[in-house]
Amino acid sequence: MIIVMQQHAEPKHIEAVVRRVEEMGYKVHLSRGEARTIIGIIGADEHLLHQSAFEAMDGVEKTMRVMQPFRVASRDFTQQNTVIDVNGVQIGGHKVVVMAGPCSVESREMILETAHAVKEAGASILRGGAYKPRSSPYSFQGLGEEGLRYLAEAREQTGLPIITEVMTPEDIELVADYADILQVGARNTQNYALLKALGQQNKPVFLKRGMSSTIQELLMSAEYILSGGNMKVMVGERGIRTYETATRFTFDVNAIPVLKELTHLPVVADPAHGTGKWNLVTPIAKAAVAAGADAIMVEVHPDPANAWSDGPQSLTPERFAKMMQELRPVAEAVGRGL
Amino acid sequence: MIIVMQQHAEPKHIEAVVRRVEEMGYKVHLSRGEARTIIGIIGADEHLLHQSAFEAMDGVEKTMRVMQPFRVASRDFTQQNTVIDVNGVQIGGHKVVVMAGPCSVESREMILETAHAVKEAGASILRGGAYKPRSSPYSFQGLGEEGLRYLAEAREQTGLPIITEVMTPEDIELVADYADILQVGARNTQNYALLKALGQQNKPVFLKRGMSSTIQELLMSAEYILSGGNMKVMVGERGIRTYETATRFTFDVNAIPVLKELTHLPVVADPAHGTGKWNLVTPIAKAAVAAGADAIMVEVHPDPANAWSDGPQSLTPERFAKMMQELRPVAEAVGRGL
Amino acid sequence: MIIVMQQHAEPKHIEAVVRRVEEMGYKVHLSRGEARTIIGIIGADEHLLHQSAFEAMDGVEKTMRVMQPFRVASRDFTQQNTVIDVNGVQIGGHKVVVMAGPCSVESREMILETAHAVKEAGASILRGGAYKPRSSPYSFQGLGEEGLRYLAEAREQTGLPIITEVMTPEDIELVADYADILQVGARNTQNYALLKALGQQNKPVFLKRGMSSTIQELLMSAEYILSGGNMKVMVGERGIRTYETATRFTFDVNAIPVLKELTHLPVVADPAHGTGKWNLVTPIAKAAVAAGADAIMVEVHPDPANAWSDGPQSLTPERFAKMMQELRPVAEAVGRGL
Amino acid sequence: MIIVMQQHAEPKHIEAVVRRVEEMGYKVHLSRGEARTIIGIIGADEHLLHQSAFEAMDGVEKTMRVMQPFRVASRDFTQQNTVIDVNGVQIGGHKVVVMAGPCSVESREMILETAHAVKEAGASILRGGAYKPRSSPYSFQGLGEEGLRYLAEAREQTGLPIITEVMTPEDIELVADYADILQVGARNTQNYALLKALGQQNKPVFLKRGMSSTIQELLMSAEYILSGGNMKVMVGERGIRTYETATRFTFDVNAIPVLKELTHLPVVADPAHGTGKWNLVTPIAKAAVAAGADAIMVEVHPDPANAWSDGPQSLTPERFAKMMQELRPVAEAVGRGL
């Protein structure tokens, strides 16, 4: 961490900062310049230092981090890519993994029909929501445990592992009884009670970026789960909130190579939420794979016009099959398979 | 809701939309223009309609809401301002209420000292966090129930009602045993499991705007609590996330008069989080009161340089007393008291 | 355009709006609903209507556009893709065009060296700035006409057409004497005096999206040039400003398929400005091509560490050659050539 | 400037950076830490250093500025507030100055009528646009010199100095012949050709913040004018672009005290553009004054429903008179007059 003192900082203020740094057991690097005095703390465990503790001291103008504030999530922790095995499906390995299925599980029939369709088209993992975070209390909130049972039946019939969302710590045990991967949605990326509880269990977790999380904050949220002891975490880009209204969110494709550089965790792209429109899903899925994503998550519904949620961004099984065909050569063009 | 059909929408697609609207029991207003066909649904219960259900239908170009998607929170529900009485302190009434105290309760001594100081300077409610949402798992996470006990003792000594944050449904009962107002922080504005549980109990709730929530989403989150049966909800502006980095967040002062127009609920301003810097707290507090805020929440710490959290945006007791002196004439200038 | 009247709008206010619409020569579609009255104007020339003229009338709650506000730029104007021929290079055709060269022309030697290098690696167009918009008045502002002469010499030697920026109407004539394509930078996207002047001449124009322009505003700016009579316009995504600080800008990859849907104009992607870091240029260039971009513009400098501007986002000739190799299979995977 | 080297930066790369710093005539402060090596340059003329020049060097991870990149605009240049005298009206002095008038000059009658009305209500300066930057080429573009003549006549009749926008360098001479203050609009904040030309003449300039300019960029644009020799510059907050759609822009009230801290230049607030709605203008004007603005600019039109531009955000003369009454006590509450 670098601490920049104010232009006319008094000697006693500089000394107070130096003393505190030393009391914390760090070595001080002091640079007295013409215009400002700079105090550097350049230790390996900067993630334990709190910027604001120094910013509130008299005479301090600002502080700047030298290193990332996360540790276990970082490439410094391990250079080797984390590969998560889910019933034989490798996420983060050579092949780009496709997770597909409806936004919500609406009935036994629809999830079974969709599961068979996405399996046939080449998906490796089945998605479907049983607990739904909806912006309106008057909207369908999910089938709950009934939905989980239908998902489990779809897994039995197709062999596809299932991923589904969990919204609150008290639901984890139940959801983990059925699901192969637990998903944390964008509205819960900084729900720390939930993240801590997910660190205490051992099912893989897919952590989505919040709609206004920075990449650093996403990795700090991953750090909550990792530092709790659960190393099976994958992180995902699903669109961020910007001023642009032509799409529901702005898919931050830059985040994919940036995440691959900063972390060893697998990176998942969600072009459905990242655009909000089914006709943009395929081009953005291709872009995400071209940029280096390890997995793609898309929404498939047998009848989007009658979907109970997210219909406009859902592909029909036919359109999904076509997407898979178009995605394969792109994956190969970047040295991956599908 | 207005449904705009595509330029060359087929008659069968237009009919399908009309049929669905009628099946839902609504009256259709059909306008065939030169360039587009428009289908209007102009009923009083538009909040029950789901835009995306129509957007996914064939031939539909886009839909637009005519009315707000919230009902109980809206001015249409009641024109009269909601006034929440907390142990005799009226929030939403004539006087601007000031809530002050430390970010975190750090010890019995510090919260008692701060409580007496803010009471003396004119604060009406004592704030202090016992459960802290921190972006790093390595940061101080709050004293928990111990912190709640110290807050209760501070209330006993000063008579000030207390407000404190609750982060997860399972903590509500415990926190509500001690607190007079339950606070939902910006990271939990769309934690629907928490909001639903808060609708099922009867302590007043202060719901902060998420750092990227729209004003509409904030009121939809309030609707979760209100529609659950708890009408004692106040909403708050605490800064939104923008591209500007000179301040930690951008305090959206526009939101204050917009909220006063859209909702009957009291509106609270948090200039500490909205700026991130103690020297901006006073001017922004004045701006918020001038714009019509019903209450102000600020952070006060006896020794900000040694605060365990949010030191840079905390006022010392002396600076808080000065802020109160400067705020009073502004409150009076807009026809309020302090 | 749809005009939504306020809940209790008086009959005289509704009549006044109807009267004005009729006076303007449009047909009125009036829908009286339970909660609101809606007035529709659904003509083909909605781009001539001004929303704000109605929003300021008594009793009006809000207005909503049915159609896009641009006309010549839109797919409604022509379904056929515009292909711009620049000395035999087709922009907007089957092949993805690569424009490469230094941010600034720094000397005769460096531009000649770079021109030969990018030509050899497969670039089709040479870029280089002679007039530079710099955020600091103390930074290098470009070589001016001297730079243009060097660019022209590079064209003579390599046969590559040249693209360079023009910043003000009075420079157009001079710049157009040398350049094959005139570029409008992100800071001038809404410099209407410049756009009007560019519509009055006939060199092709590359119009970059402003760092906070919506896609619609970008096309409205293109409309200024097109409606002036110059149909040779290409539009470009170069990153937008968001809250994320890990990259200099957020490359809005969604904009590529959205633009291809809304307009017949060629779409160019600029991954150098869209990321600000050379190591992100190649993955984002691949993403842009996968998403459907017609051309890519990148910065190449023989010695980025000594570049006078934009060094951190510049590729060396070697890295550029490698990018070209990696880009080719991606272009082929989406049915294009390079 | 602080240069952070990569974790495993080679000695030769560290040496190369040190050598370059020394060659530039600066003193090097080298700190070798456990995890990183840090190179500090802490001279008084950091504004002459270019961050990107170092970021492109091998082994460099990132750079961070210690000081602001502007010089003449900064408080370091002079602690004393700049007061600009415009025909006897002091901008930046004790009194809050109110500039009012129509968005566009539409006719001789309307500008004369408005001028008398705003003068009577207490405005000190008359605003009105003759050259209008409009997002659509099909919208009214201003009366040009005819509009300037009407403004001059309004000044003669009322004694109010006039402020009007200039859009391109070639118009400056003409506009300056009529106007007392030249305004640079939000779309031209980084039109450097215009800024340079304004630095070469001596009429006062009101520079508005771009809709996505940072506060630092606004002051860098001011620096273009100041460093050209024209010290009569005032800067203005007029709303920034965010994800919130309830208002046209988000008025960044934080910018007011931040600007007052960073610069000695007068700070103007524009609540009309900052909100886009006339009913929000008065509360936000009060907020701006409470936060420390030196001047307020608002739009007044005798008949907003028939305004040719910006009707929805224009006050009628009656509403303007009421705003002035409400603003006065707020100005007094913060120790100013009106």
XYZ file of N, CA, C and O in Angstrom, chain A residues 163-276:
456
model
N -27.612 -27.597 -12.166
C -27.206 -26.384 -11.447
C -28.459 -25.579 -11.162
O -29.326 -25.434 -12.035
N -28.575 -25.083 -9.932
C -29.765 -24.298 -9.572
C -29.386 -23.282 -8.503
O -28.376 -23.434 -7.825
N -30.204 -22.245 -8.407
C -29.863 -21.116 -7.525
C -30.274 -21.362 -6.081
O -31.307 -21.958 -5.806
N -29.458 -20.817 -5.170
C -29.816 -20.823 -3.755
C -29.780 -19.372 -3.290
O -28.890 -18.616 -3.667
N -30.778 -18.950 -2.509
C -30.940 -17.534 -2.208
C -30.655 -17.147 -0.765
O -30.489 -15.971 -0.464
N -30.643 -18.137 0.136
C -30.493 -17.767 1.549
C -29.831 -18.934 2.292
O -29.993 -20.089 1.889
N -29.042 -18.640 3.332
C -28.284 -19.708 3.994
C -29.154 -20.877 4.423
O -28.762 -22.038 4.287
N -30.366 -20.600 4.924
C -31.163 -21.710 5.449
C -31.655 -22.679 4.364
O -32.090 -23.786 4.689
N -31.581 -22.276 3.094
C -31.993 -23.199 2.020
C -30.842 -24.062 1.506
O -31.069 -24.984 0.711
N -29.609 -23.768 1.901
C -28.464 -24.449 1.290
C -28.549 -25.958 1.442
O -28.364 -26.706 0.479
N -28.859 -26.424 2.631
C -28.837 -27.864 2.867
C -29.810 -28.578 1.936
O -29.458 -29.562 1.277
N -31.014 -28.050 1.870
C -32.031 -28.656 1.014
C -31.603 -28.616 -0.459
O -31.660 -29.630 -1.164
N -31.175 -27.463 -0.933
C -30.813 -27.338 -2.349
C -29.618 -28.242 -2.670
O -29.586 -28.916 -3.703
N -28.664 -28.303 -1.753
C -27.471 -29.118 -1.987
C -27.803 -30.611 -1.994
O -27.061 -31.416 -2.570
N -28.921 -30.988 -1.376
C -29.348 -32.381 -1.415
C -29.682 -32.809 -2.846
O -29.561 -33.982 -3.200
N -30.143 -31.867 -3.648
C -30.562 -32.184 -5.012
C -29.540 -31.759 -6.067
O -29.303 -32.455 -7.030
N -28.961 -30.578 -5.893
C -28.179 -29.976 -6.985
C -26.733 -30.449 -7.016
O -26.171 -30.859 -5.998
N -26.121 -30.373 -8.196
C -24.706 -30.688 -8.346
C -23.845 -29.428 -8.259
O -22.676 -29.487 -7.878
N -24.420 -28.302 -8.672
C -23.725 -27.010 -8.542
C -24.727 -26.018 -7.944
O -25.884 -25.959 -8.385
N -24.285 -25.247 -6.973
C -25.137 -24.228 -6.365
C -24.811 -22.882 -7.003
O -23.645 -22.490 -7.077
N -25.832 -22.188 -7.458
C -25.609 -20.915 -8.129
C -25.970 -19.756 -7.200
O -26.982 -19.792 -6.522
N -25.108 -18.725 -7.209
C -25.413 -17.478 -6.497
C -25.712 -16.430 -7.557
O -24.878 -16.162 -8.428
N -26.902 -15.859 -7.505
C -27.322 -14.916 -8.531
C -26.730 -13.537 -8.332
O -26.138 -13.220 -7.290
N -26.893 -12.691 -9.344
C -26.278 -11.364 -9.364
C -26.744 -10.485 -8.212
O -26.012 -9.601 -7.756
N -27.954 -10.705 -7.688
C -28.448 -9.855 -6.590
C -27.864 -10.282 -5.245
O -28.042 -9.617 -4.240
N -27.226 -11.460 -5.219
C -26.659 -11.964 -3.972
C -25.137 -12.044 -3.974
O -24.549 -12.651 -3.086
N -24.495 -11.423 -4.953
C -23.036 -11.503 -5.046
C -22.359 -10.968 -3.790
O -21.259 -11.393 -3.450
N -23.006 -10.031 -3.121
C -22.414 -9.511 -1.892
C -23.291 -9.817 -0.679
O -23.274 -9.092 0.307
N -24.029 -10.921 -0.754
C -24.802 -11.423 0.389
C -23.829 -12.290 1.193
O -23.702 -13.501 0.974
N -23.123 -11.638 2.123
C -21.989 -12.318 2.759
C -22.416 -13.468 3.661
O -21.680 -14.441 3.831
N -23.611 -13.374 4.259
C -24.089 -14.484 5.087
C -24.220 -15.732 4.205
O -23.848 -16.844 4.603
N -24.723 -15.559 3.018
C -24.862 -16.685 2.090
C -23.491 -17.210 1.658
O -23.244 -18.423 1.634
N -22.580 -16.303 1.322
C -21.248 -16.722 0.856
C -20.501 -17.496 1.940
O -19.863 -18.521 1.667
N -20.575 -16.993 3.181
C -19.891 -17.700 4.272
C -20.438 -19.114 4.416
O -19.671 -20.080 4.591
N -21.756 -19.251 4.359
C -22.370 -20.573 4.519
C -21.959 -21.495 3.361
O -21.784 -22.703 3.548
N -21.794 -20.928 2.168
C -21.381 -21.752 1.023
C -19.926 -22.195 1.142
O -19.532 -23.207 0.552
N -19.156 -21.455 1.888
C -17.768 -21.845 2.130
C -17.655 -23.012 3.105
O -16.631 -23.699 3.163
N -18.740 -23.249 3.854
C -18.750 -24.302 4.877
C -19.257 -25.640 4.348
O -19.361 -26.599 5.106
N -19.679 -25.686 3.095
C -20.162 -26.952 2.519
C -19.289 -27.259 1.304
O -18.449 -26.455 0.916
N -19.498 -28.405 0.681
C -18.522 -28.767 -0.351
C -19.056 -28.993 -1.761
O -18.337 -29.492 -2.622
N -20.293 -28.590 -2.038
C -20.750 -28.635 -3.424
C -20.113 -27.471 -4.187
O -19.894 -26.392 -3.622
N -19.836 -27.678 -5.496
C -19.294 -26.563 -6.288
C -20.261 -25.377 -6.314
O -21.481 -25.571 -6.254
N -19.701 -24.195 -6.422
C -20.512 -22.968 -6.424
C -20.218 -22.164 -7.686
O -19.058 -21.991 -8.051
N -21.287 -21.710 -8.344
C -21.134 -20.779 -9.464
C -21.569 -19.409 -8.953
O -22.745 -19.177 -8.692
N -20.594 -18.509 -8.853
C -20.835 -17.171 -8.307
C -20.923 -16.167 -9.445
O -19.935 -15.913 -10.135
N -22.093 -15.573 -9.628
C -22.244 -14.577 -10.695
C -21.803 -13.201 -10.209
O -21.970 -12.862 -9.031
N -21.298 -12.439 -11.151
C -20.936 -11.054 -10.863
C -22.206 -10.242 -10.630
O -23.180 -10.375 -11.378
N -22.211 -9.402 -9.623
C -23.341 -8.512 -9.407
C -23.459 -7.516 -10.539
O -22.485 -7.241 -11.242
N -24.639 -6.936 -10.717
C -24.836 -6.064 -11.876
C -24.043 -4.773 -11.772
O -23.892 -4.061 -12.756
N -23.526 -4.496 -10.595
C -22.588 -3.366 -10.511
C -21.358 -3.721 -9.694
O -20.706 -2.840 -9.142
N -21.029 -5.001 -9.632
C -19.772 -5.389 -8.983
C -18.601 -5.108 -9.904
O -18.674 -5.377 -11.107
N -17.513 -4.645 -9.333
C -16.277 -4.613 -10.098
C -15.733 -6.047 -10.166
O -16.152 -6.925 -9.404
N -14.788 -6.247 -11.059
C -14.142 -7.559 -11.169
C -13.449 -7.881 -9.840
O -13.484 -9.015 -9.365
N -12.863 -6.872 -9.232
C -12.191 -7.085 -7.955
C -13.185 -7.510 -6.865
O -12.912 -8.418 -6.078
N -14.335 -6.869 -6.834
C -15.345 -7.239 -5.827
C -15.861 -8.658 -6.050
O -16.153 -9.383 -5.105
N -16.019 -9.039 -7.317
C -16.447 -10.413 -7.618
C -15.439 -11.391 -7.023
O -15.826 -12.389 -6.392
N -14.164 -11.117 -7.201
C -13.147 -12.030 -6.680
C -13.056 -11.964 -5.159
O -12.740 -12.958 -4.505
N -13.365 -10.812 -4.578
C -13.424 -10.731 -3.114
C -14.583 -11.579 -2.588
O -14.488 -12.196 -1.525
N -15.691 -11.604 -3.323
C -16.821 -12.439 -2.903
C -16.455 -13.915 -3.047
O -16.798 -14.740 -2.197
N -15.734 -14.254 -4.119
C -15.240 -15.630 -4.268
C -14.327 -15.977 -3.089
O -14.366 -17.093 -2.563
N -13.531 -14.993 -2.662
C -12.602 -15.214 -1.547
C -13.342 -15.610 -0.266
O -12.827 -16.390 0.534
N -14.560 -15.073 -0.068
C -15.363 -15.479 1.100
C -15.592 -16.989 1.093
O -15.482 -17.657 2.117
N -15.917 -17.538 -0.089
C -16.199 -18.979 -0.170
C -14.897 -19.770 -0.055
O -14.805 -20.740 0.693
N -13.888 -19.334 -0.786
C -12.602 -20.038 -0.796
C -11.955 -20.040 0.586
O -11.448 -21.071 1.050
N -11.966 -18.883 1.235
C -11.294 -18.805 2.539
C -12.064 -19.607 3.588
O -11.527 -19.935 4.648
N -13.321 -19.949 3.295
C -14.085 -20.810 4.184
C -13.714 -22.277 4.016
O -14.102 -23.123 4.808
N -12.999 -22.576 2.932
C -12.528 -23.948 2.757
C -13.056 -24.652 1.522
O -12.589 -25.735 1.164
N -14.006 -24.035 0.812
C -14.543 -24.665 -0.393
C -13.812 -24.117 -1.614
O -13.993 -22.955 -1.986
N -12.977 -24.938 -2.235
C -12.163 -24.465 -3.354
C -12.862 -24.628 -4.703
O -12.322 -24.233 -5.729
N -14.061 -25.198 -4.732
C -14.736 -25.442 -6.020
C -15.653 -24.268 -6.379
O -16.867 -24.344 -6.265
N -15.029 -23.202 -6.816
C -15.770 -21.986 -7.145
C -15.523 -21.618 -8.598
O -14.377 -21.629 -9.047
N -16.590 -21.320 -9.334
C -16.414 -20.744 -10.671
C -17.103 -19.382 -10.656
O -18.077 -19.180 -9.932
N -16.545 -18.429 -11.412
C -17.097 -17.068 -11.403
C -17.660 -16.745 -12.784
O -17.220 -17.306 -13.790
N -18.636 -15.833 -12.819
C -19.286 -15.605 -14.100
C -19.628 -14.172 -14.428
O -20.024 -13.398 -13.564
N -19.460 -13.829 -15.692
C -19.863 -12.521 -16.226
C -21.270 -12.663 -16.782
O -21.534 -13.554 -17.586
N -22.175 -11.748 -16.356
C -23.568 -11.824 -16.795
C -24.137 -10.470 -17.182
O -25.337 -10.286 -17.209
N -23.244 -9.545 -17.496
C -23.720 -8.232 -17.894
C -23.712 -7.271 -16.721
O -24.061 -7.647 -15.609
N -23.284 -6.051 -16.981
C -23.257 -5.041 -15.927
C -24.209 -3.916 -16.300
O -24.658 -3.799 -17.441
N -24.520 -3.111 -15.319
C -25.465 -2.021 -15.533
C -24.732 -0.793 -16.025
O -23.798 -0.321 -15.374
N -25.145 -0.265 -17.154
C -24.550 0.954 -17.701
C -25.692 1.868 -18.132
O -26.864 1.537 -17.957
N -25.330 2.982 -18.766
C -26.358 3.920 -19.242
C -27.050 3.432 -20.508
O -28.067 3.988 -20.916
N -26.483 2.426 -21.185
C -27.050 1.979 -22.473
C -28.366 1.231 -22.249
O -28.422 0.328 -21.420
N -29.402 1.603 -22.993
C -30.708 0.976 -22.794
C -31.135 0.085 -23.959
O -32.193 -0.527 -23.913
N -30.314 -0.005 -25.005
C -30.679 -0.853 -26.147
C -30.674 -2.328 -25.757
O -31.357 -3.145 -26.381
N -29.876 -2.658 -24.747
C -29.865 -4.018 -24.216
C -30.163 -3.932 -22.722
O -30.012 -2.863 -22.121
N -30.574 -5.067 -22.140
C -30.983 -5.028 -20.723
C -29.774 -4.762 -19.832
O -29.863 -4.025 -18.857
N -28.649 -5.385 -20.161
C -27.387 -5.133 -19.473
C -26.304 -5.009 -20.545
O -26.538 -5.332 -21.707
N -25.108 -4.565 -20.150
C -23.971 -4.515 -21.062
C -23.061 -5.689 -20.717
O -22.494 -5.735 -19.619
N -22.937 -6.635 -21.646
C -22.075 -7.787 -21.400
C -20.623 -7.311 -21.435
O -20.152 -6.823 -22.461
N -19.922 -7.449 -20.308
C -18.554 -6.933 -20.212
C -17.584 -8.018 -20.687
O -17.032 -8.771 -19.884
N -17.378 -8.068 -21.980
C -16.523 -9.116 -22.548
C -15.075 -8.952 -22.094
O -14.337 -9.935 -21.972
N -14.663 -7.716 -21.804
C -13.304 -7.494 -21.273
C -13.064 -8.329 -20.011
O -11.930 -8.736 -19.732
N -14.122 -8.519 -19.224
C -13.963 -9.203 -17.937
C -13.430 -10.618 -18.126
O -12.774 -11.152 -17.223
N -13.695 -11.216 -19.268
C -13.266 -12.613 -19.463
C -11.740 -12.722 -19.474
O -11.174 -13.423 -18.627
N -11.024 -12.048 -20.388
C -9.557 -12.158 -20.303
C -8.986 -11.555 -19.029
O -7.948 -12.028 -18.542
N -9.617 -10.526 -18.479
C -9.096 -9.959 -17.224
C -9.202 -10.992 -16.105
O -8.243 -11.223 -15.355
N -10.338 -11.663 -16.003
C -10.490 -12.700 -14.968
C -9.493 -13.837 -15.190
O -8.885 -14.324 -14.235
N -9.327 -14.261 -16.441
C -8.378 -15.354 -16.705
C -6.965 -14.964 -16.266
O -6.160 -15.821 -15.923
N -6.653 -13.677 -16.317
C -5.339 -13.210 -15.909
C -5.212 -13.128 -14.384
O -4.169 -13.457 -13.823
N -6.286 -12.711 -13.721
C -6.206 -12.469 -12.273
C -6.429 -13.710 -11.431
O -5.936 -13.811 -10.322
N -7.217 -14.667 -11.952
C -7.607 -15.793 -11.110
C -7.415 -17.125 -11.827
O -7.423 -17.184 -13.052
N -7.276 -18.176 -11.023
C -7.164 -19.545 -11.548
C -8.525 -20.222 -11.636
O -8.617 -21.363 -12.081
N -9.573 -19.534 -11.215
C -10.915 -20.144 -11.194
C -11.529 -20.166 -12.589
O -11.243 -19.292 -13.411
N -12.383 -21.148 -12.904
C -13.044 -21.180 -14.214
C -13.966 -19.966 -14.387
O -14.556 -19.491 -13.409
N -14.072 -19.506 -15.631
C -14.869 -18.320 -15.947
C -16.041 -18.711 -16.855
O -15.837 -19.283 -17.927
N -17.236 -18.388 -16.406
C -18.473 -18.731 -17.115
C -19.082 -17.460 -17.696
O -19.042 -16.419 -17.047
N -19.648 -17.543 -18.894
C -20.313 -16.387 -19.491
C -21.804 -16.658 -19.631
O -22.202 -17.751 -20.025
N -22.606 -15.642 -19.324
C -24.065 -15.789 -19.405
C -24.600 -14.748 -20.393
O -24.973 -13.640 -20.006
N -24.629 -15.083 -21.682
C -25.061 -14.097 -22.684
C -26.558 -13.823 -22.668
O -27.000 -12.837 -23.263
N -27.340 -14.662 -21.990
C -28.783 -14.418 -21.937
C -29.067 -13.207 -21.045
O -29.699 -12.229 -21.475
N -28.579 -13.239 -19.791
C -28.770 -12.078 -18.926
C -27.922 -10.898 -19.398
O -28.303 -9.747 -19.203
N -26.796 -11.193 -20.042
C -25.896 -10.137 -20.488
C -26.450 -9.287 -21.618
O -25.893 -8.234 -21.943
N -27.563 -9.753 -22.222
C -28.154 -8.992 -23.330
C -29.650 -8.775 -23.091
O -30.171 -7.714 -23.409
N -30.329 -9.815 -22.596
C -31.774 -9.708 -22.366
C -32.615 -10.016 -23.584
O -33.846 -9.878 -23.539
